[in-house]
Coordinates of C-alpha atoms and ligand atoms in Angstrom, one line a residue:
M1 CA 30.8 -40.3 -11.5
D2 CA 33.8 -42.2 -10.3
R3 CA 33.8 -42.3 -6.4
T4 CA 37.6 -41.8 -6.3
S5 CA 37.6 -38.8 -8.7
G6 CA 39.6 -36.1 -7.0
L7 CA 41.5 -38.3 -4.6
D8 CA 44.6 -38.5 -6.7
R9 CA 44.6 -34.8 -7.1
A10 CA 44.1 -34.4 -3.3
H11 CA 47.0 -36.8 -2.7
A12 CA 49.3 -34.8 -5.1
H13 CA 48.4 -31.5 -3.4
A14 CA 48.9 -33.0 0.0
V15 CA 52.3 -34.3 -0.9
G16 CA 53.2 -31.0 -2.4
W17 CA 52.1 -29.1 0.7
L18 CA 54.0 -31.4 3.1
A19 CA 57.1 -31.2 0.9
S20 CA 56.9 -27.4 0.9
L21 CA 57.0 -27.2 4.7
A22 CA 60.8 -27.4 5.0
E23 CA 61.4 -24.3 2.9
R24 CA 58.3 -22.1 2.9
P25 CA 58.0 -19.2 5.3
V26 CA 55.8 -20.2 8.3
P27 CA 53.3 -17.3 8.1
P28 CA 50.8 -17.2 5.3
R29 CA 51.6 -15.0 2.3
L30 CA 48.1 -13.6 2.0
G31 CA 45.4 -12.5 4.4
V32 CA 41.7 -13.4 4.4
D33 CA 40.5 -10.7 2.0
E34 CA 43.3 -11.5 -0.5
V35 CA 42.4 -15.3 -0.4
A36 CA 38.8 -14.4 -0.8
Q37 CA 39.7 -12.5 -4.0
R38 CA 41.1 -15.7 -5.4
L39 CA 37.8 -17.5 -5.0
D40 CA 34.9 -17.2 -7.4
P41 CA 32.3 -15.3 -5.3
V42 CA 29.4 -16.7 -7.4
L43 CA 27.9 -20.1 -6.7
Q44 CA 27.4 -21.2 -10.3
D45 CA 24.4 -23.1 -11.6
G46 CA 26.1 -26.1 -13.1
R47 CA 28.2 -29.0 -11.9
R48 CA 32.0 -29.3 -11.8
D49 CA 34.3 -32.2 -11.9
P50 CA 35.5 -33.1 -8.3
A51 CA 39.1 -33.3 -9.4
A52 CA 38.9 -29.8 -10.9
V53 CA 37.3 -28.5 -7.7
V54 CA 40.1 -29.9 -5.6
D55 CA 42.7 -28.3 -8.0
E56 CA 40.8 -25.0 -7.8
L57 CA 40.7 -25.1 -4.0
A58 CA 44.3 -26.0 -3.6
A59 CA 45.5 -23.2 -6.0
A60 CA 43.3 -20.6 -4.3
C61 CA 44.2 -21.5 -0.7
D62 CA 47.9 -22.3 -0.9
P63 CA 49.2 -18.8 -0.3
G64 CA 46.8 -18.4 2.6
L65 CA 48.0 -21.5 4.5
T66 CA 50.2 -21.3 7.6
A67 CA 52.9 -23.8 7.9
M68 CA 51.4 -25.2 11.1
P69 CA 52.3 -28.8 10.5
G70 CA 56.0 -27.8 10.0
G71 CA 58.8 -28.0 12.5
R72 CA 59.2 -24.2 13.0
F73 CA 55.7 -23.4 14.1
F74 CA 55.8 -22.6 17.8
G75 CA 52.7 -20.5 18.2
F76 CA 49.9 -20.9 20.8
V77 CA 49.8 -24.6 21.7
I78 CA 49.3 -26.3 18.4
G79 CA 50.4 -29.9 17.7
G80 CA 51.7 -31.3 14.5
T81 CA 50.3 -34.3 12.7
H82 CA 52.2 -37.6 12.9
P83 CA 52.3 -39.4 9.5
A84 CA 50.5 -42.4 10.8
A85 CA 47.7 -40.3 12.2
L86 CA 47.4 -38.3 9.0
A87 CA 47.2 -41.4 6.9
A88 CA 44.6 -42.9 9.2
D89 CA 42.6 -39.7 9.2
W90 CA 42.3 -39.9 5.4
L91 CA 40.7 -43.4 5.9
V92 CA 38.3 -41.8 8.5
S93 CA 36.9 -39.7 5.7
A94 CA 36.9 -42.4 3.1
W95 CA 35.3 -44.9 5.5
D96 CA 32.8 -42.3 6.6
Q97 CA 31.6 -44.2 9.7
N98 CA 29.1 -42.5 11.9
S99 CA 30.7 -43.7 15.1
G100 CA 27.9 -43.2 17.7
L101 CA 26.5 -46.7 17.8
R102 CA 28.3 -50.0 18.5
V103 CA 26.1 -52.1 16.2
L104 CA 26.6 -49.6 13.4
T105 CA 30.4 -49.4 13.5
P106 CA 31.9 -52.4 15.1
A107 CA 35.3 -51.5 13.6
H108 CA 35.4 -48.0 15.2
S109 CA 34.0 -49.2 18.5
A110 CA 36.6 -51.9 18.8
V111 CA 39.4 -49.4 18.0
E112 CA 37.9 -46.8 20.3
D113 CA 37.7 -49.3 23.2
L114 CA 41.4 -50.3 22.6
A115 CA 42.5 -46.7 22.3
E116 CA 40.7 -45.8 25.5
A117 CA 42.5 -48.6 27.4
W118 CA 45.9 -47.7 26.0
L119 CA 45.5 -44.0 26.7
L120 CA 44.5 -44.6 30.4
D121 CA 47.4 -46.9 30.8
L122 CA 49.8 -44.5 29.1
L123 CA 48.6 -41.5 31.1
G124 CA 48.6 -43.4 34.4
L125 CA 44.9 -42.8 35.0
P126 CA 42.4 -45.2 36.6
P127 CA 41.7 -48.1 34.2
E128 CA 37.9 -48.0 34.9
S129 CA 37.6 -44.5 33.5
A130 CA 35.6 -43.7 30.4
V131 CA 37.2 -41.7 27.5
G132 CA 34.9 -39.7 25.3
F133 CA 36.4 -38.7 21.9
V134 CA 35.3 -35.1 21.5
T135 CA 36.3 -32.2 19.2
G136 CA 38.9 -30.6 21.4
G137 CA 40.0 -29.4 24.8
T138 CA 37.1 -27.0 25.2
T139 CA 34.5 -29.7 24.6
A140 CA 36.5 -32.1 26.8
N141 CA 36.4 -29.5 29.6
F142 CA 32.7 -29.0 29.0
T143 CA 31.9 -32.7 28.9
C144 CA 33.9 -33.5 32.1
L145 CA 32.5 -30.5 34.0
A146 CA 28.9 -31.5 33.0
A147 CA 29.5 -34.9 34.6
G148 CA 31.0 -33.1 37.7
R149 CA 28.2 -30.6 38.0
D150 CA 25.5 -33.3 37.8
A151 CA 27.4 -35.5 40.2
V152 CA 27.8 -32.9 43.0
L153 CA 24.2 -31.9 42.7
R154 CA 23.0 -35.5 42.7
R155 CA 24.9 -36.0 46.0
A156 CA 23.0 -33.0 47.3
G157 CA 19.7 -34.7 46.3
W158 CA 19.2 -32.7 43.1
D159 CA 18.7 -34.4 39.7
V160 CA 19.7 -31.9 37.1
A161 CA 18.4 -34.1 34.2
Q162 CA 14.9 -33.9 35.7
R163 CA 14.8 -30.6 37.4
G164 CA 17.3 -28.4 35.6
L165 CA 19.3 -25.8 37.5
V166 CA 16.6 -23.3 38.5
G167 CA 16.0 -23.7 42.2
S168 CA 18.9 -26.1 42.7
P169 CA 21.4 -25.7 45.6
G170 CA 23.8 -24.2 43.0
V171 CA 27.4 -25.2 42.4
R172 CA 30.5 -23.4 43.6
V173 CA 33.4 -23.7 41.1
L174 CA 36.9 -23.0 42.4
V175 CA 39.7 -22.5 39.8
G176 CA 43.3 -21.4 39.8
A177 CA 43.6 -17.7 38.9
E178 CA 45.5 -18.8 35.7
R179 CA 43.1 -21.4 34.4
H180 CA 42.6 -21.5 30.7
D181 CA 39.7 -19.3 29.4
T182 CA 37.9 -22.3 28.1
I183 CA 37.1 -23.3 31.7
D184 CA 35.1 -20.1 32.0
L185 CA 33.5 -20.8 28.6
S186 CA 32.6 -24.3 29.6
L187 CA 31.0 -23.1 32.8
R188 CA 28.9 -20.6 30.8
Y189 CA 27.7 -23.5 28.6
L190 CA 26.8 -25.3 31.8
G191 CA 24.8 -22.4 33.3
L192 CA 27.3 -22.1 36.2
G193 CA 28.4 -18.5 35.7
A194 CA 31.9 -17.2 36.6
P195 CA 34.1 -19.3 38.8
E196 CA 35.9 -18.2 42.0
P197 CA 39.6 -17.7 41.4
V198 CA 42.1 -19.0 43.9
A199 CA 45.5 -17.5 44.3
V200 CA 48.4 -19.0 42.3
D201 CA 52.2 -18.7 42.7
D202 CA 54.7 -17.0 40.4
Q203 CA 54.5 -19.9 37.9
G204 CA 50.7 -19.9 37.8
R205 CA 50.3 -23.0 40.1
I206 CA 47.3 -23.0 42.4
E207 CA 48.3 -22.4 46.0
A208 CA 47.1 -25.6 47.8
A209 CA 46.8 -23.7 51.1
A210 CA 44.6 -21.0 49.5
L211 CA 42.5 -23.7 48.0
A212 CA 42.0 -25.5 51.3
A213 CA 41.1 -22.1 52.9
A214 CA 38.5 -21.4 50.2
L215 CA 37.0 -24.8 50.5
E216 CA 36.8 -24.5 54.3
A217 CA 35.0 -21.1 53.9
G218 CA 32.3 -22.9 51.9
D219 CA 28.8 -23.1 53.3
G220 CA 28.2 -26.7 52.1
T221 CA 27.2 -25.7 48.6
P222 CA 28.1 -28.5 46.1
T223 CA 31.6 -27.8 44.8
V224 CA 33.7 -28.4 41.8
V225 CA 37.5 -27.7 41.8
C226 CA 39.3 -27.2 38.4
L227 CA 43.1 -27.8 38.4
Q228 CA 45.5 -27.5 35.6
A229 CA 48.2 -29.7 34.1
G230 CA 50.2 -27.3 31.9
N231 CA 49.8 -23.6 32.1
V232 CA 49.9 -22.1 28.6
H233 CA 52.5 -19.5 29.6
S234 CA 54.8 -21.3 32.0
G235 CA 53.9 -24.9 31.3
A236 CA 53.6 -25.3 35.1
F237 CA 51.5 -28.0 36.8
D238 CA 49.3 -27.6 39.8
P239 CA 50.3 -29.4 43.1
F240 CA 47.9 -32.3 42.5
A241 CA 48.3 -34.4 45.6
A242 CA 47.7 -31.6 48.1
A243 CA 45.0 -29.9 46.1
I244 CA 43.0 -33.0 45.3
T245 CA 43.2 -34.2 49.0
A246 CA 41.9 -30.9 50.2
A247 CA 39.1 -30.9 47.6
H248 CA 38.0 -34.4 48.3
D249 CA 38.1 -33.8 52.0
A250 CA 35.5 -31.1 51.3
G251 CA 33.4 -33.4 49.1
A252 CA 34.3 -31.6 45.9
W253 CA 34.6 -33.1 42.4
V254 CA 38.0 -32.5 41.0
H255 CA 38.5 -31.8 37.3
V256 CA 41.9 -31.4 35.7
D257 CA 42.4 -29.3 32.5
G258 CA 45.4 -31.0 31.0
A259 CA 44.9 -30.0 27.3
F260 CA 48.6 -30.4 26.5
G261 CA 50.2 -31.3 29.9
L262 CA 48.4 -34.5 30.8
F263 CA 50.8 -36.3 28.4
A264 CA 53.7 -35.7 30.9
G265 CA 52.3 -38.9 32.4
A266 CA 53.5 -40.8 29.4
S267 CA 57.2 -40.0 30.0
R268 CA 59.3 -41.4 32.8
R269 CA 61.4 -38.2 32.8
H270 CA 58.4 -35.9 33.2
R271 CA 55.8 -38.1 35.0
H272 CA 56.7 -36.4 38.3
L273 CA 54.9 -33.2 37.0
V274 CA 51.6 -35.0 37.3
D275 CA 52.2 -36.8 40.6
G276 CA 48.9 -37.4 42.3
V277 CA 46.8 -36.4 39.3
A278 CA 45.2 -39.9 39.0
A279 CA 43.2 -39.2 42.2
A280 CA 41.1 -36.6 40.4
D281 CA 37.6 -37.3 39.1
S282 CA 37.9 -36.1 35.5
W283 CA 40.6 -35.0 33.1
A284 CA 40.4 -33.1 29.8
T285 CA 43.2 -33.4 27.2
D286 CA 43.7 -32.9 23.5
A287 CA 45.0 -35.6 21.1
H288 CA 45.5 -32.8 18.6
K289 CA 48.1 -31.1 20.7
T290 CA 50.8 -33.2 22.3
L291 CA 49.8 -36.5 20.7
N292 CA 50.0 -35.0 17.2
V293 CA 46.8 -36.3 15.6
P294 CA 45.0 -34.0 13.1
Y295 CA 42.1 -31.7 14.2
D296 CA 39.7 -32.2 15.7
C297 CA 40.3 -34.6 18.6
G298 CA 40.0 -34.0 22.3
L299 CA 39.6 -36.6 25.1
A300 CA 37.1 -36.2 28.0
I301 CA 38.1 -38.7 30.7
V302 CA 35.8 -39.4 33.6
R303 CA 36.5 -42.0 36.4
D304 CA 32.8 -42.6 37.2
R305 CA 31.5 -44.0 33.9
P306 CA 27.8 -43.9 35.0
A307 CA 28.3 -40.2 35.9
L308 CA 29.5 -39.4 32.4
R309 CA 26.7 -41.4 30.8
A310 CA 24.1 -39.7 33.0
A311 CA 25.4 -36.3 31.8
M312 CA 25.9 -37.1 28.1
G313 CA 23.7 -40.2 27.4
M314 CA 20.4 -39.8 25.8
H315 CA 18.3 -40.4 28.9
G316 CA 20.2 -38.6 31.8
D317 CA 19.8 -41.7 34.0
Y318 CA 22.5 -42.6 36.5
L319 CA 21.1 -46.1 37.1
I320 CA 21.4 -47.8 33.8
H321 CA 22.7 -51.4 34.2
D322 CA 24.2 -52.4 30.8
A323 CA 27.8 -51.8 31.5
A324 CA 29.1 -51.4 27.9
G325 CA 27.0 -48.4 26.9
E326 CA 27.1 -46.7 23.5
P327 CA 30.0 -44.5 22.2
F328 CA 27.6 -41.6 22.1
D329 CA 27.0 -41.9 25.8
K330 CA 30.4 -40.3 26.4
V331 CA 30.2 -37.2 24.2
P332 CA 27.8 -34.3 23.5
E333 CA 27.1 -35.5 20.0
I334 CA 25.2 -38.4 18.6
S335 CA 26.8 -38.5 15.1
R336 CA 30.5 -38.0 14.8
R337 CA 33.5 -39.0 12.7
G338 CA 35.8 -41.9 13.7
R339 CA 38.2 -40.0 15.8
A340 CA 39.7 -43.0 17.5
F341 CA 41.2 -44.3 14.3
P342 CA 44.0 -41.7 14.1
V343 CA 44.6 -41.9 17.9
W344 CA 45.0 -45.7 17.6
A345 CA 47.3 -45.2 14.6
V346 CA 49.7 -42.8 16.3
L347 CA 49.8 -44.9 19.5
R348 CA 50.5 -48.0 17.4
A349 CA 53.2 -46.3 15.3
L350 CA 55.0 -44.8 18.3
G351 CA 54.5 -47.3 21.0
R352 CA 55.1 -46.5 24.7
D353 CA 58.7 -45.5 24.1
G354 CA 57.8 -43.4 21.1
V355 CA 55.2 -41.4 22.9
A356 CA 57.7 -40.8 25.8
E357 CA 60.3 -39.7 23.3
L358 CA 57.8 -37.3 21.7
V359 CA 57.1 -35.6 25.0
D360 CA 60.8 -35.6 26.1
G361 CA 61.8 -34.2 22.7
F362 CA 59.4 -31.2 23.0
C363 CA 60.7 -30.5 26.5
D364 CA 64.4 -30.7 25.4
H365 CA 63.7 -28.3 22.5
A366 CA 61.9 -26.0 24.9
T367 CA 65.0 -26.0 27.2
A368 CA 67.2 -25.3 24.2
F369 CA 65.0 -22.4 23.3
A370 CA 65.2 -21.0 26.9
D371 CA 69.0 -21.3 26.9
G372 CA 69.2 -19.6 23.5
I373 CA 66.9 -16.8 24.5
A374 CA 68.8 -16.1 27.7
A375 CA 71.9 -15.6 25.6
I376 CA 70.3 -12.8 23.6
E377 CA 71.1 -9.4 24.9
G378 CA 68.3 -7.8 26.8
A379 CA 66.2 -10.9 26.7
R380 CA 64.9 -12.7 29.8
V381 CA 63.1 -16.0 30.2
L382 CA 60.3 -15.4 32.6
N383 CA 59.2 -18.9 33.5
D384 CA 60.8 -22.0 35.0
V385 CA 60.9 -24.2 31.9
V386 CA 59.6 -27.5 33.2
F387 CA 57.7 -28.7 30.1
T388 CA 57.1 -27.4 26.5
Q389 CA 56.4 -23.7 27.1
V390 CA 58.9 -20.8 27.2
C391 CA 57.8 -17.2 28.0
A392 CA 60.2 -14.4 27.5
S393 CA 60.5 -10.6 27.4
F394 CA 63.0 -8.4 25.5
G395 CA 62.9 -5.3 27.6
D396 CA 59.9 -3.1 28.1
D397 CA 56.5 -4.0 26.6
D398 CA 57.0 -2.0 23.5
R399 CA 60.3 -3.7 22.7
T400 CA 58.9 -7.1 23.4
R401 CA 56.0 -6.4 21.1
A402 CA 58.4 -5.1 18.4
V403 CA 60.4 -8.4 18.6
V404 CA 57.1 -10.4 18.3
E405 CA 56.3 -8.4 15.2
A406 CA 59.7 -8.7 13.7
M407 CA 59.7 -12.5 14.2
L408 CA 56.4 -12.7 12.2
A409 CA 57.8 -10.5 9.5
D410 CA 61.0 -12.6 9.3
G411 CA 58.9 -15.7 8.6
T412 CA 61.5 -18.2 9.7
A413 CA 59.4 -19.4 12.7
W414 CA 56.1 -18.6 14.3
T415 CA 56.0 -17.5 17.9
T416 CA 53.1 -15.9 19.7
G417 CA 52.8 -12.5 21.5
S418 CA 50.8 -12.6 24.7
R419 CA 50.4 -11.0 28.1
W420 CA 51.5 -12.8 31.2
H421 CA 51.7 -11.3 34.7
D422 CA 50.7 -7.9 33.3
R423 CA 53.5 -7.6 30.8
A424 CA 54.0 -8.3 27.1
V425 CA 55.7 -11.6 26.4
L426 CA 56.8 -13.7 23.5
R427 CA 55.7 -17.3 23.9
V428 CA 57.2 -20.4 22.4
S429 CA 55.4 -23.7 22.5
V430 CA 57.1 -26.9 21.2
S431 CA 54.4 -29.4 20.2
N432 CA 55.4 -30.9 16.8
W433 CA 57.0 -34.3 16.2
S434 CA 59.0 -32.9 13.3
T435 CA 60.8 -30.1 15.1
T436 CA 64.5 -30.7 15.0
G437 CA 67.5 -29.0 16.7
D438 CA 68.2 -27.2 13.5
D439 CA 64.6 -25.8 13.5
V440 CA 65.2 -24.5 17.0
R441 CA 68.6 -23.0 16.0
A442 CA 67.0 -21.3 13.0
A443 CA 64.2 -19.9 15.2
L444 CA 66.8 -18.6 17.7
D445 CA 68.8 -17.0 14.9
A446 CA 65.7 -15.2 13.8
L447 CA 64.9 -14.1 17.3
G448 CA 68.5 -12.8 17.6
R449 CA 68.0 -10.8 14.4
A450 CA 64.6 -9.6 15.6
A451 CA 66.0 -8.5 19.0
A452 CA 69.0 -6.7 17.4
R453 CA 66.8 -4.4 15.2
Ligands
PLP501 C1 44.3 -25.5 24.1 C2 43.8 -25.5 25.5 C3 42.5 -25.6 25.8 C4 41.4 -25.6 24.7 O1 41.6 -26.7 23.8 P1 41.0 -26.7 22.3 O2 41.4 -28.0 21.8 O3 41.6 -25.5 21.6 O4 39.5 -26.5 22.4 C5 42.1 -25.7 27.1 N1 43.0 -25.7 28.1 C6 44.3 -25.5 27.8 C7 45.3 -25.5 29.0 C8 44.8 -25.5 26.5 O5 46.1 -25.4 26.3

């Protein structure tokens, strides 16, 4: 069989799909059951030609695809795919490099080292930090918090790698009341149970004074503090300088969940939002959100390299001397795909100015959304729009939910229904390089129609 059999068909389908994004409705035409009916339920005995398989897959799936990479998808917080990253991602699969070991994949290791250095520089984070290329924000939070859990227990004289958690002094975890749910999930993976919520302000920012009081009330238990760069509803950023100082004064490890917001650091106009964030101990972010690389790519960033290696390396030892380490020392997996290739490609294609313009463009579109929504009768923007997120209501909860539904039925754009501060909201997230002013205007027209019904 020809090794490239099917690639031409995949290319044709990919080009067709990308070309369709400008015109097709954003929501899928068919649901799960209807797509399932288009697929042969029987696994046949014989072989099939790869090109025919690709054709069959594309034909069955097309009506069940959401136009997520298009410019009018504003749901959840979901990034687009920059062309350079998409093309490099195809090479990732063709090259098929298991990227865990330096000797096995010099090409990926060299690119990963470079991408690591560029990212730290761009985000304004300490240059000595390690960057683990993981599957997403959840795994990045998990990876960073594993390093933090082990570090605070090590300082208390307890080696988790040797002794586990049973009988340990325990770990107290303080979080803002509006942390992302994946923080709680990560803590469950880590055997740490539910965190202690600390009061937040009307934008969801942790109250530094409340954090300081909670830290002071501690009884010396090893402590981790989770802060947030980018609240999924308001886009707000925690007051890093004050919160990190208070946490470090109390001997805590400070982790920052910046899944989409950490990239504010790459923009001169928005860098003030992350003032002081570089003093933290670890940071989680997604490359598949604001940086617009394809799934799945998150970044687990830890200042204390040996701490990350002790948590994620094969041997759980803090005192390893070889400085370079292996790529698998920074992530939960041993085998993984070459995730650094698309990250390098988008950084190379955009450059410093391009990344800043990407971030600034998202924020400008979000501001335009907020202005447009405020002009719709009965609508109210509920957050201070400081970054890429807009949260709005259209009257009482029933009306807001009806507008969310009417938007989905209209199909022009995708926005998400959610609950924030105990009320139904419509949420807009701008996270795609290809969104234009026309896309925002088209979405606002659709919102106007939905609200007028
Ligand atoms: C999206 C998000 C996550 C989870 O990231 P995944 O890549 O979906 O795993 C965590 N925290 C915040 C603030 C997010 O926006």
